[in-house]
Tab-separated table of C-alpha atoms in Angstrom:
chain	number	residue	atom	x	y	z
R	1	UNK	CA	-82.089	50.209	-38.737
R	2	UNK	CA	-83.268	51.715	-35.459
R	3	UNK	CA	-80.038	50.611	-33.830
R	4	UNK	CA	-78.146	52.360	-36.601
R	5	UNK	CA	-80.196	55.522	-36.091
R	6	UNK	CA	-79.670	55.391	-32.359
R	7	UNK	CA	-75.913	55.037	-32.849
R	8	UNK	CA	-75.954	57.838	-35.365
R	9	UNK	CA	-77.803	60.236	-33.111
R	10	UNK	CA	-75.580	59.332	-30.167
R	11	UNK	CA	-72.587	60.088	-32.339
R	12	UNK	CA	-74.029	63.485	-33.292
R	13	UNK	CA	-74.847	64.317	-29.687
R	14	UNK	CA	-71.412	63.382	-28.402
R	15	UNK	CA	-69.769	65.412	-31.170
R	16	UNK	CA	-71.905	68.437	-30.359
R	17	UNK	CA	-71.145	67.944	-26.678
R	18	UNK	CA	-67.380	68.273	-27.101
R	19	UNK	CA	-67.785	71.471	-29.116
R	20	UNK	CA	-70.216	72.854	-26.534
R	21	UNK	CA	-67.741	72.048	-23.733
R	22	UNK	CA	-64.959	73.982	-25.460
R	23	UNK	CA	-67.343	76.910	-25.899
R	24	UNK	CA	-68.414	76.789	-22.276
R	25	UNK	CA	-64.818	76.664	-21.121
R	26	UNK	CA	-63.959	79.666	-23.319
R	27	UNK	CA	-66.909	81.684	-21.985
R	28	UNK	CA	-65.999	80.775	-18.430
R	29	UNK	CA	-62.360	81.767	-18.815
R	30	UNK	CA	-63.143	85.060	-20.603
R	31	UNK	CA	-65.574	85.995	-17.828
R	32	UNK	CA	-62.992	85.620	-15.092
R	33	UNK	CA	-61.988	88.985	-13.607
R	34	UNK	CA	-58.283	88.303	-14.258
R	35	UNK	CA	-58.787	87.576	-17.973
R	36	UNK	CA	-56.866	89.788	-20.391
R	37	UNK	CA	-59.300	90.504	-23.282
R	38	UNK	CA	-56.399	91.493	-25.507
R	39	UNK	CA	-55.258	87.856	-25.459
R	40	UNK	CA	-58.588	86.105	-25.078
R	41	UNK	CA	-61.346	88.376	-26.396
R	42	UNK	CA	-64.875	87.545	-25.215
R	43	UNK	CA	-67.180	85.887	-27.702
R	44	UNK	CA	-69.235	89.059	-28.005
R	45	UNK	CA	-66.141	90.873	-29.376
R	46	UNK	CA	-65.470	88.087	-31.849
R	47	UNK	CA	-69.057	88.232	-33.090
R	48	UNK	CA	-68.866	92.042	-33.287
R	49	UNK	CA	-65.691	91.757	-35.347
R	50	UNK	CA	-67.511	89.380	-37.676
R	51	UNK	CA	-70.298	91.916	-38.328
R	52	UNK	CA	-67.905	94.852	-38.669
R	53	UNK	CA	-65.891	93.009	-41.290
R	54	UNK	CA	-69.030	91.745	-42.984
R	55	UNK	CA	-70.514	95.253	-43.295
R	56	UNK	CA	-67.269	96.817	-44.510
R	57	UNK	CA	-67.071	94.106	-47.173
R	58	UNK	CA	-63.580	93.087	-46.009
R	59	UNK	CA	-64.670	89.621	-45.041
R	60	UNK	CA	-66.456	88.727	-48.266
R	61	UNK	CA	-63.642	90.146	-50.399
R	62	UNK	CA	-61.125	88.130	-48.419
R	63	UNK	CA	-63.239	84.995	-48.523
R	64	UNK	CA	-63.764	85.367	-52.266
R	65	UNK	CA	-60.042	85.858	-52.911
R	66	UNK	CA	-59.110	82.866	-50.771
R	67	UNK	CA	-61.745	80.546	-52.183
R	68	UNK	CA	-60.675	81.473	-55.710
R	69	UNK	CA	-57.057	80.551	-54.908
R	70	UNK	CA	-58.131	77.285	-53.328
R	71	UNK	CA	-60.371	76.409	-56.243
R	72	UNK	CA	-57.649	77.121	-58.810
R	73	UNK	CA	-54.846	75.385	-56.940
R	74	UNK	CA	-56.987	72.420	-56.001
R	75	UNK	CA	-58.391	71.946	-59.481
R	76	UNK	CA	-55.067	72.225	-61.314
R	77	UNK	CA	-53.121	70.258	-58.703
R	78	UNK	CA	-55.515	67.323	-58.426
R	79	UNK	CA	-56.129	67.138	-62.180
R	80	UNK	CA	-52.391	66.908	-62.827
R	81	UNK	CA	-52.103	64.374	-60.009
R	82	UNK	CA	-54.872	62.247	-61.507
R	83	UNK	CA	-53.350	62.194	-64.983
R	84	UNK	CA	-49.738	61.716	-63.916
R	85	UNK	CA	-50.624	59.315	-61.080
R	86	UNK	CA	-52.619	57.112	-63.452
R	87	UNK	CA	-49.777	57.053	-65.972
R	88	UNK	CA	-47.211	56.201	-63.291
R	89	UNK	CA	-49.432	53.561	-61.744
R	90	UNK	CA	-50.387	51.911	-65.014
R	91	UNK	CA	-47.398	52.185	-67.338
R	92	UNK	CA	-44.146	50.685	-66.098
R	93	UNK	CA	-42.053	52.946	-68.351
R	94	UNK	CA	-43.611	56.083	-66.900
R	95	UNK	CA	-43.233	54.642	-63.416
R	96	UNK	CA	-39.502	53.977	-63.858
R	97	UNK	CA	-39.109	57.446	-65.327
R	98	UNK	CA	-41.075	59.536	-62.839
R	99	UNK	CA	-41.400	57.573	-59.626
R	100	UNK	CA	-37.892	58.361	-58.294
R	101	UNK	CA	-38.531	62.055	-58.979
R	102	UNK	CA	-41.828	62.025	-57.090
R	103	UNK	CA	-40.238	60.070	-54.233
R	104	UNK	CA	-37.390	62.597	-54.032
R	105	UNK	CA	-39.741	65.594	-53.992
R	106	UNK	CA	-42.346	64.050	-51.693
R	107	UNK	CA	-40.645	64.687	-48.310
R	108	UNK	CA	-40.200	68.398	-49.079
R	109	UNK	CA	-42.961	70.402	-47.375
R	110	UNK	CA	-44.724	72.535	-50.028
R	111	UNK	CA	-44.152	75.652	-47.913
R	112	UNK	CA	-40.418	75.227	-48.451
R	113	UNK	CA	-40.972	76.275	-52.066
R	114	UNK	CA	-42.369	79.673	-51.049
R	115	UNK	CA	-39.044	81.562	-50.987
R	116	UNK	CA	-37.899	80.275	-54.365
R	117	UNK	CA	-41.304	80.894	-55.894
R	118	UNK	CA	-41.277	84.468	-54.614
R	119	UNK	CA	-37.780	84.949	-56.057
R	120	UNK	CA	-38.858	83.564	-59.404
R	121	UNK	CA	-42.392	84.842	-59.779
R	122	UNK	CA	-42.794	87.632	-57.206
R	123	UNK	CA	-45.612	87.825	-54.696
R	124	UNK	CA	-48.510	87.957	-57.146
R	125	UNK	CA	-51.589	85.832	-57.527
R	126	UNK	CA	-49.707	83.345	-59.693
R	127	UNK	CA	-47.242	82.493	-56.940
R	128	UNK	CA	-49.963	81.826	-54.380
R	129	UNK	CA	-51.942	79.589	-56.712
R	130	UNK	CA	-48.723	77.821	-57.694
R	131	UNK	CA	-47.885	76.941	-54.089
R	132	UNK	CA	-51.368	75.551	-53.494
R	133	UNK	CA	-51.153	73.635	-56.770
R	134	UNK	CA	-47.855	72.038	-55.751
R	135	UNK	CA	-49.221	71.075	-52.341
R	136	UNK	CA	-52.403	69.546	-53.797
R	137	UNK	CA	-50.475	67.716	-56.491
R	138	UNK	CA	-47.932	66.142	-54.155
R	139	UNK	CA	-50.379	64.744	-51.610
R	140	UNK	CA	-52.869	63.638	-54.247
R	141	UNK	CA	-50.505	61.973	-56.715
R	142	UNK	CA	-49.177	59.599	-54.054
R	143	UNK	CA	-52.699	58.351	-53.389
R	144	UNK	CA	-53.546	57.978	-57.056
R	145	UNK	CA	-50.394	55.892	-57.589
R	146	UNK	CA	-51.179	53.747	-54.546
R	147	UNK	CA	-54.720	53.229	-55.864
R	148	UNK	CA	-53.516	52.117	-59.280
R	149	UNK	CA	-50.983	49.741	-57.748
R	150	UNK	CA	-53.547	48.165	-55.457
R	151	UNK	CA	-55.913	47.136	-58.224
R	152	UNK	CA	-56.488	43.409	-57.507
R	153	UNK	CA	-54.778	41.322	-60.182
R	154	UNK	CA	-57.785	39.021	-60.514
R	155	UNK	CA	-59.929	41.913	-61.853
R	156	UNK	CA	-57.261	42.733	-64.416
R	157	UNK	CA	-57.000	39.057	-65.426
R	158	UNK	CA	-60.773	38.687	-65.612
R	159	UNK	CA	-61.100	41.692	-67.914
R	160	UNK	CA	-58.164	40.568	-70.090
R	161	UNK	CA	-59.554	37.074	-70.552
R	162	UNK	CA	-62.841	38.636	-71.658
R	163	UNK	CA	-60.960	40.371	-74.421
R	164	UNK	CA	-60.328	43.808	-72.922
R	165	UNK	CA	-57.377	45.690	-74.397
R	166	UNK	CA	-54.783	47.148	-72.056
R	167	UNK	CA	-56.439	50.561	-72.328
R	168	UNK	CA	-59.903	49.106	-71.767
R	169	UNK	CA	-58.649	47.384	-68.626
R	170	UNK	CA	-57.296	50.729	-67.480
R	171	UNK	CA	-60.532	52.572	-68.168
R	172	UNK	CA	-63.075	49.984	-67.024
R	173	UNK	CA	-61.171	48.253	-64.220
R	174	UNK	CA	-58.159	50.142	-62.885
R	175	UNK	CA	-59.782	53.567	-62.553
R	176	UNK	CA	-62.969	52.387	-60.812
R	177	UNK	CA	-61.022	49.984	-58.591
R	178	UNK	CA	-58.710	52.846	-57.582
R	179	UNK	CA	-61.562	55.287	-56.892
R	180	UNK	CA	-61.487	54.898	-53.086
R	181	UNK	CA	-57.799	55.842	-53.038
R	182	UNK	CA	-58.307	58.667	-55.531
R	183	UNK	CA	-61.120	60.227	-53.526
R	184	UNK	CA	-59.037	60.009	-50.354
R	185	UNK	CA	-56.253	61.775	-52.257
R	186	UNK	CA	-58.653	64.556	-53.224
R	187	UNK	CA	-59.769	65.008	-49.640
R	188	UNK	CA	-56.239	65.203	-48.313
R	189	UNK	CA	-55.432	67.641	-51.125
R	190	UNK	CA	-58.283	69.866	-50.004
R	191	UNK	CA	-56.883	69.997	-46.475
R	192	UNK	CA	-53.421	70.712	-47.890
R	193	UNK	CA	-54.899	73.513	-49.995
R	194	UNK	CA	-56.196	75.292	-46.886
R	195	UNK	CA	-52.883	74.881	-45.058
R	196	UNK	CA	-50.823	76.317	-47.866
R	197	UNK	CA	-53.383	79.003	-48.666
R	198	UNK	CA	-53.127	80.562	-45.241
R	199	UNK	CA	-49.347	80.241	-45.199
R	200	UNK	CA	-48.968	81.868	-48.599
R	201	UNK	CA	-51.344	84.686	-47.663
R	202	UNK	CA	-49.593	85.279	-44.352
R	203	UNK	CA	-46.330	85.773	-46.187
R	204	UNK	CA	-47.369	87.818	-49.131
R	205	UNK	CA	-50.851	89.071	-49.875
R	206	UNK	CA	-52.921	92.227	-49.896
R	207	UNK	CA	-56.182	90.364	-49.431
R	208	UNK	CA	-57.539	86.985	-48.402
R	209	UNK	CA	-58.257	85.314	-45.087
R	210	UNK	CA	-54.554	84.934	-44.300
R	211	UNK	CA	-54.118	88.661	-44.878
R	212	UNK	CA	-56.904	89.452	-42.395
R	213	UNK	CA	-55.173	87.167	-39.876
R	214	UNK	CA	-51.920	88.997	-40.397
R	215	UNK	CA	-53.656	92.373	-40.145
R	216	UNK	CA	-55.298	91.295	-36.888
R	217	UNK	CA	-51.937	90.335	-35.444
R	218	UNK	CA	-50.246	93.545	-36.600
R	219	UNK	CA	-52.889	95.843	-35.041
R	220	UNK	CA	-53.462	93.576	-32.061
R	221	UNK	CA	-57.075	92.857	-33.006
R	222	UNK	CA	-57.224	89.458	-31.362
R	223	UNK	CA	-60.979	89.285	-31.911
R	224	UNK	CA	-60.418	89.504	-35.678
R	225	UNK	CA	-57.775	86.779	-35.536
R	226	UNK	CA	-60.125	84.499	-33.600
R	227	UNK	CA	-62.992	85.268	-35.975
R	228	UNK	CA	-60.942	84.363	-39.063
R	229	UNK	CA	-59.771	81.125	-37.464
R	230	UNK	CA	-63.382	80.135	-36.902
R	231	UNK	CA	-64.289	81.113	-40.492
R	232	UNK	CA	-61.452	79.032	-41.912
R	233	UNK	CA	-62.408	76.085	-39.738
R	234	UNK	CA	-66.027	76.405	-40.825
R	235	UNK	CA	-65.227	76.647	-44.541
R	236	UNK	CA	-62.841	73.692	-44.456
R	237	UNK	CA	-65.399	71.677	-42.505
R	238	UNK	CA	-68.227	72.424	-44.944
R	239	UNK	CA	-66.045	71.552	-47.938
R	240	UNK	CA	-64.980	68.298	-46.351
R	241	UNK	CA	-68.620	67.427	-45.677
R	242	UNK	CA	-69.546	68.114	-49.304
R	243	UNK	CA	-66.676	65.876	-50.327
R	244	UNK	CA	-67.878	63.095	-48.087
R	245	UNK	CA	-71.305	63.308	-49.687
R	246	UNK	CA	-69.752	62.977	-53.128
R	247	UNK	CA	-67.603	60.137	-51.847
R	248	UNK	CA	-70.470	58.129	-50.409
R	249	UNK	CA	-72.428	58.692	-53.631
R	250	UNK	CA	-69.558	57.455	-55.805
R	251	UNK	CA	-68.803	54.591	-53.445
R	252	UNK	CA	-72.279	53.081	-53.234
R	253	UNK	CA	-70.804	49.813	-54.408
R	254	UNK	CA	-68.228	49.602	-51.652
R	255	UNK	CA	-68.755	47.910	-48.333
R	256	UNK	CA	-66.434	50.375	-46.637
R	257	UNK	CA	-68.025	53.635	-47.658
R	258	UNK	CA	-67.770	56.697	-45.390
N	1	UNK	CA	-60.480	17.455	-84.544
N	2	UNK	CA	-59.146	18.209	-81.069
N	3	UNK	CA	-59.706	21.764	-80.107
N	4	UNK	CA	-56.946	22.347	-77.577
N	5	UNK	CA	-53.569	20.664	-77.919
N	6	UNK	CA	-50.751	20.903	-75.404
N	7	UNK	CA	-47.416	19.720	-76.762
N	8	UNK	CA	-44.216	19.009	-74.814
N	9	UNK	CA	-45.045	21.761	-72.392
N	10	UNK	CA	-42.719	22.404	-69.457
N	11	UNK	CA	-42.459	25.327	-67.146
N	12	UNK	CA	-39.702	26.350	-64.802
N	13	UNK	CA	-39.970	29.380	-62.550
N	14	UNK	CA	-36.692	31.310	-62.425
N	15	UNK	CA	-35.259	29.194	-65.212
N	16	UNK	CA	-31.441	29.129	-65.266
N	17	UNK	CA	-31.227	30.598	-61.766
N	18	UNK	CA	-30.061	28.943	-58.575
N	19	UNK	CA	-33.615	28.618	-57.243
N	20	UNK	CA	-35.146	27.349	-60.473
N	21	UNK	CA	-38.327	25.414	-59.767
N	22	UNK	CA	-39.833	23.147	-62.391
N	23	UNK	CA	-43.606	23.064	-61.884
N	24	UNK	CA	-44.705	21.370	-65.099
N	25	UNK	CA	-42.719	18.689	-66.881
N	26	UNK	CA	-43.359	17.585	-70.455
N	27	UNK	CA	-47.146	17.795	-70.538
N	28	UNK	CA	-48.911	16.409	-73.623
N	29	UNK	CA	-52.703	16.655	-73.666
N	30	UNK	CA	-55.596	17.263	-75.944
N	31	UNK	CA	-59.133	18.380	-75.204
N	32	UNK	CA	-61.845	17.527	-77.716
N	33	UNK	CA	-64.201	20.175	-78.935
N	34	UNK	CA	-67.301	20.394	-76.740
N	35	UNK	CA	-65.975	18.088	-74.013
N	36	UNK	CA	-65.877	18.651	-70.271
N	37	UNK	CA	-62.411	17.980	-68.849
N	38	UNK	CA	-61.039	18.188	-65.341
N	39	UNK	CA	-57.495	18.426	-64.129
N	40	UNK	CA	-56.962	17.157	-60.605
N	41	UNK	CA	-53.907	16.913	-58.410
N	42	UNK	CA	-52.730	17.859	-54.950
N	43	UNK	CA	-51.802	21.472	-54.321
N	44	UNK	CA	-48.509	22.421	-55.874
N	45	UNK	CA	-48.872	20.161	-58.911
N	46	UNK	CA	-49.065	23.177	-61.208
N	47	UNK	CA	-52.654	22.667	-62.328
N	48	UNK	CA	-53.587	26.329	-61.868
N	49	UNK	CA	-50.433	27.408	-63.669
N	50	UNK	CA	-51.356	25.157	-66.585
N	51	UNK	CA	-54.830	26.658	-66.764
N	52	UNK	CA	-53.527	30.229	-66.640
N	53	UNK	CA	-51.239	29.360	-69.537
N	54	UNK	CA	-54.224	28.193	-71.546
N	55	UNK	CA	-55.865	31.530	-70.747
N	56	UNK	CA	-52.756	33.290	-71.998
N	57	UNK	CA	-51.974	34.917	-68.667
N	58	UNK	CA	-48.653	33.044	-68.489
N	59	UNK	CA	-46.138	31.971	-71.107
N	60	UNK	CA	-44.667	28.473	-70.682
N	61	UNK	CA	-40.877	28.279	-70.740
N	62	UNK	CA	-40.943	25.301	-73.160
N	63	UNK	CA	-43.404	23.728	-75.530
N	64	UNK	CA	-46.609	25.178	-76.861
N	65	UNK	CA	-50.365	25.045	-76.777
N	66	UNK	CA	-52.722	25.522	-79.671
N	67	UNK	CA	-56.419	26.227	-80.011
N	68	UNK	CA	-57.761	24.944	-83.353
N	69	UNK	CA	-54.205	24.883	-84.613
N	70	UNK	CA	-53.393	28.467	-83.646
N	71	UNK	CA	-50.658	28.962	-81.066
N	72	UNK	CA	-51.995	30.440	-77.838
N	73	UNK	CA	-50.330	33.771	-77.133
N	74	UNK	CA	-51.754	36.308	-74.743
N	75	UNK	CA	-55.348	36.609	-73.608
N	76	UNK	CA	-58.270	36.369	-75.995
N	77	UNK	CA	-62.028	36.446	-75.514
N	78	UNK	CA	-62.210	33.006	-77.157
N	79	UNK	CA	-60.690	31.575	-73.971
N	80	UNK	CA	-62.828	32.715	-71.042
N	81	UNK	CA	-61.793	32.064	-67.474
N	82	UNK	CA	-63.554	31.721	-64.128
N	83	UNK	CA	-61.181	32.320	-61.253
N	84	UNK	CA	-60.826	30.773	-57.846
N	85	UNK	CA	-61.018	34.201	-56.226
N	86	UNK	CA	-64.005	36.492	-56.423
N	87	UNK	CA	-63.548	38.318	-59.740
N	88	UNK	CA	-66.948	40.015	-59.956
N	89	UNK	CA	-66.409	43.769	-60.343
N	90	UNK	CA	-67.782	45.284	-57.116
N	91	UNK	CA	-68.333	48.692	-58.762
N	92	UNK	CA	-70.824	47.302	-61.275
N	93	UNK	CA	-74.308	45.976	-60.624
N	94	UNK	CA	-75.063	42.336	-61.400
N	95	UNK	CA	-76.492	43.261	-64.809
N	96	UNK	CA	-73.544	45.493	-65.744
N	97	UNK	CA	-71.144	42.721	-64.772
N	98	UNK	CA	-72.997	40.266	-67.007
N	99	UNK	CA	-72.887	42.556	-70.041
N	100	UNK	CA	-69.281	43.634	-69.471
N	101	UNK	CA	-67.848	41.605	-72.370
N	102	UNK	CA	-70.344	42.706	-75.025
N	103	UNK	CA	-69.955	46.314	-73.826
N	104	UNK	CA	-66.195	46.081	-74.429
N	105	UNK	CA	-66.975	45.427	-78.058
N	106	UNK	CA	-69.403	48.324	-78.289
N	107	UNK	CA	-72.702	46.443	-78.003
N	108	UNK	CA	-75.733	48.726	-78.190
N	109	UNK	CA	-77.896	49.298	-75.113
N	110	UNK	CA	-80.501	46.996	-76.586
N	111	UNK	CA	-78.000	44.185	-77.151
N	112	UNK	CA	-76.643	44.639	-73.634
N	113	UNK	CA	-80.135	44.459	-72.162
N	114	UNK	CA	-80.804	41.235	-74.074
N	115	UNK	CA	-77.588	39.638	-72.855
N	116	UNK	CA	-78.337	40.751	-69.287
N	117	UNK	CA	-81.868	39.346	-69.385
N	118	UNK	CA	-80.758	36.033	-70.887
N	119	UNK	CA	-77.821	35.322	-68.594
N	120	UNK	CA	-79.181	36.558	-65.287
N	121	UNK	CA	-82.008	34.119	-65.943
N	122	UNK	CA	-79.681	31.278	-67.024
N	123	UNK	CA	-77.554	31.482	-63.884
N	124	UNK	CA	-80.593	31.896	-61.619
N	125	UNK	CA	-80.169	35.558	-60.681
N	126	UNK	CA	-83.400	36.956	-62.095
N	127	UNK	CA	-84.599	39.756	-59.833
N	128	UNK	CA	-81.053	40.603	-58.709
N	129	UNK	CA	-80.083	42.589	-61.816
N	130	UNK	CA	-79.703	45.921	-60.036
N	131	UNK	CA	-77.992	44.654	-56.885
N	132	UNK	CA	-74.408	45.420	-56.008
N	133	UNK	CA	-72.155	42.356	-55.671
N	134	UNK	CA	-71.582	43.185	-51.987
N	135	UNK	CA	-75.277	42.448	-51.409
N	136	UNK	CA	-74.924	38.877	-52.722
N	137	UNK	CA	-73.702	35.670	-51.086
N	138	UNK	CA	-70.483	33.986	-52.224
N	139	UNK	CA	-72.434	31.429	-54.262
N	140	UNK	CA	-74.466	34.108	-56.016
N	141	UNK	CA	-71.340	36.083	-56.857
N	142	UNK	CA	-69.906	32.942	-58.435
N	143	UNK	CA	-73.061	32.727	-60.514
N	144	UNK	CA	-72.501	36.299	-61.694
N	145	UNK	CA	-68.941	35.340	-62.567
N	146	UNK	CA	-70.017	32.305	-64.599
N	147	UNK	CA	-72.859	34.218	-66.270
N	148	UNK	CA	-70.471	37.005	-67.206
N	149	UNK	CA	-68.038	34.614	-68.874
N	150	UNK	CA	-70.841	32.789	-70.687
N	151	UNK	CA	-72.395	36.074	-71.831
N	152	UNK	CA	-69.049	36.888	-73.424
N	153	UNK	CA	-69.512	33.761	-75.570
N	154	UNK	CA	-66.022	32.228	-75.531
N	155	UNK	CA	-65.163	28.972	-77.349
N	156	UNK	CA	-63.362	27.538	-74.351
N	157	UNK	CA	-64.213	27.865	-70.692
N	158	UNK	CA	-61.324	27.595	-68.248
N	159	UNK	CA	-62.358	27.199	-64.622
N	160	UNK	CA	-59.896	27.353	-61.764
N	161	UNK	CA	-61.460	25.739	-58.676
N	162	UNK	CA	-64.451	28.046	-59.067
N	163	UNK	CA	-66.436	26.412	-56.253
N	164	UNK	CA	-63.493	25.962	-53.883
N	165	UNK	CA	-64.678	28.594	-51.439
N	166	UNK	CA	-68.322	27.469	-51.242
N	167	UNK	CA	-70.034	25.292	-48.657
N	168	UNK	CA	-70.894	21.677	-49.573
N	169	UNK	CA	-74.586	22.184	-50.397
N	170	UNK	CA	-74.066	25.308	-52.457
N	171	UNK	CA	-71.233	23.560	-54.242
N	172	UNK	CA	-73.412	20.614	-55.327
N	173	UNK	CA	-76.143	22.956	-56.559
N	174	UNK	CA	-73.598	24.964	-58.505
N	175	UNK	CA	-72.177	21.793	-60.073
N	176	UNK	CA	-75.617	20.638	-61.252
N	177	UNK	CA	-76.482	24.095	-62.553
N	178	UNK	CA	-73.144	24.379	-64.322
N	179	UNK	CA	-73.820	21.075	-66.096
N	180	UNK	CA	-77.283	22.265	-67.123
N	181	UNK	CA	-75.857	25.438	-68.584
N	182	UNK	CA	-73.035	23.562	-70.278
N	183	UNK	CA	-75.476	21.011	-71.732
N	184	UNK	CA	-77.250	23.836	-73.561
N	185	UNK	CA	-74.219	25.314	-75.262
N	186	UNK	CA	-71.522	22.610	-75.204
N	187	UNK	CA	-68.436	24.724	-74.898
N	188	UNK	CA	-65.106	23.009	-74.336
N	189	UNK	CA	-64.464	23.178	-70.607
N	190	UNK	CA	-61.211	22.662	-68.727
N	191	UNK	CA	-61.965	22.564	-65.014
N	192	UNK	CA	-59.252	22.543	-62.357
N	193	UNK	CA	-60.090	21.147	-58.931
N	194	UNK	CA	-58.686	19.124	-56.072
N	195	UNK	CA	-62.114	17.644	-55.365
N	196	UNK	CA	-62.262	14.145	-56.904
N	197	UNK	CA	-66.034	13.815	-56.649
N	198	UNK	CA	-66.556	17.150	-58.340
N	199	UNK	CA	-64.282	16.084	-61.203
N	200	UNK	CA	-66.104	12.766	-61.729
N	201	UNK	CA	-69.550	14.318	-61.558
N	202	UNK	CA	-68.759	16.967	-64.156
N	203	UNK	CA	-66.280	15.460	-66.587
N	204	UNK	CA	-65.883	13.341	-69.682
N	205	UNK	CA	-62.176	13.096	-69.025
N	206	UNK	CA	-60.095	13.550	-65.881
N	207	UNK	CA	-56.382	14.255	-66.010
N	208	UNK	CA	-54.483	13.365	-62.858
N	209	UNK	CA	-51.310	15.361	-62.382
N	210	UNK	CA	-48.535	14.171	-60.100
N	211	UNK	CA	-46.761	16.692	-57.913
N	212	UNK	CA	-43.406	18.470	-58.100
N	213	UNK	CA	-42.926	18.615	-60.941
N	214	UNK	CA	-46.414	18.258	-62.415
N	215	UNK	CA	-46.581	15.365	-64.857
N	216	UNK	CA	-49.537	13.618	-66.437
N	217	UNK	CA	-49.940	10.637	-64.145
N	218	UNK	CA	-53.186	9.161	-65.433
N	219	UNK	CA	-56.080	9.948	-67.745
N	220	UNK	CA	-59.506	8.674	-66.698
N	221	UNK	CA	-62.374	8.542	-69.189
N	222	UNK	CA	-65.693	8.934	-67.377
N	223	UNK	CA	-68.494	7.211	-69.239
N	224	UNK	CA	-71.358	7.990	-66.857
N	225	UNK	CA	-74.410	8.874	-68.970
N	226	UNK	CA	-75.599	12.441	-69.400
N	227	UNK	CA	-77.550	14.350	-68.273
N	228	UNK	CA	-76.174	13.567	-64.854
N	229	UNK	CA	-77.985	13.873	-61.562
N	230	UNK	CA	-77.065	13.733	-57.916
N	231	UNK	CA	-78.102	10.081	-57.498
N	232	UNK	CA	-75.227	9.065	-59.756
N	233	UNK	CA	-72.810	10.142	-57.074
N	234	UNK	CA	-73.701	6.913	-55.217
N	235	UNK	CA	-73.562	4.418	-58.100
N	236	UNK	CA	-70.959	1.633	-58.179
N	237	UNK	CA	-69.380	3.038	-61.324
N	238	UNK	CA	-68.976	6.475	-59.743
N	239	UNK	CA	-67.521	5.071	-56.543
N	240	UNK	CA	-65.148	2.798	-58.487
N	241	UNK	CA	-63.641	5.762	-60.242
N	242	UNK	CA	-63.509	7.660	-56.985
N	243	UNK	CA	-61.591	4.860	-55.270
N	244	UNK	CA	-59.157	4.547	-58.151
N	245	UNK	CA	-58.407	8.276	-58.283
N	246	UNK	CA	-58.251	8.520	-54.508
N	247	UNK	CA	-55.393	6.035	-54.480
N	248	UNK	CA	-53.517	8.034	-57.072
N	249	UNK	CA	-53.790	11.350	-55.276
N	250	UNK	CA	-52.650	9.831	-52.018
N	251	UNK	CA	-48.946	9.429	-52.722
């Protein structure tokens, strides 16, 4: 146990070290006399931009708008992926029907749908949530299907010979056995949600973190751009951590948790 | 009245095709109610396939099998099976694994707790009820597996080399414990193995299958008295049977 703790703390220290090094390098380079603060604003400017935007309410409004879009797109996209992925993975008929369609759509980057979605639905809230939904669905459904297909046959046989119906096998064996894959799908979907969120807000939005990025570029407020990048990184990081906690709670039974 | 009857059963993989492979050829067998039977043969003789057919996981291409006169079709809780591989559900604790069968049929919490208490004790896992399978050794997981099938109360127990992956000592313990458990409830058992000694120690009747295609080569009635103990493994009678079967498996 002490060895584990030692390894764990070394891991934390090394991780913190690499972040600290990047910080130190940034401070060093911004303090050089030949640095152009318009391209690389000093950290003090970035922090100042944070407080300015916090006091004006811009930041919280933007964060709220973006988180709402992520939550909606993520929830709808992953829920659809779970239902459809389970059906495809468990029922041969559904697989034959839908698998070619999913395979055909899979290589298309979700951002490629943006123009057609704008043509069809305009640049409103619906379009942005729709793009995030598509992105979350596509990356998640593939994992759900893989999970259902990798259910060890011996578990299915064991349940069947104990008298489980096909649906009971699905509910009590296939879904729990596929949980590691499903959770991974959810985590990848979360990352995809952030990617598409920013892209959709860069293209067409009057608020949100992507909008603040775009505004910073337009008025050459590099400090604001940098600040938003850090905020996005921080939010995505925190969400991923929360997800890992949920994952390791749900996966107590697995040898390969974390 | 014989409980399981296998009549003119043959099985060919890819029947009618160019690569058709006959694994079982005209098998006729019967297993008496409450008896312990083993099927032995070298690998590739189709003994596992035969067992999976009895479980209903496989449909033979010719012939039929019946349980109490009813044709075997598909899986049924009356025919429980213990697999060669580890089939304990890793996402359930030991206790939840044991009560899996009753839970399928909507047993109340009280009934489940009773089943869990009874069978964790019977298979020697008392005190491990709340452990995850990953925390147990291979032998203990096999005990969970056997307890789970017993707790489901089938009429017939089909066992496919259940102790194949265990070390010699654990294996002998498991064999003795299996006999003790069986002695108490007398279910019909069909036990597949390639271990001659294991078959003799456990069985009333041993069916020797020849290889490619699998045919019934010999049926050995074992009349060693019960309850059996480890000393019997060294008696003349035991060794006689062992020598006889050894010769048959050799070719």
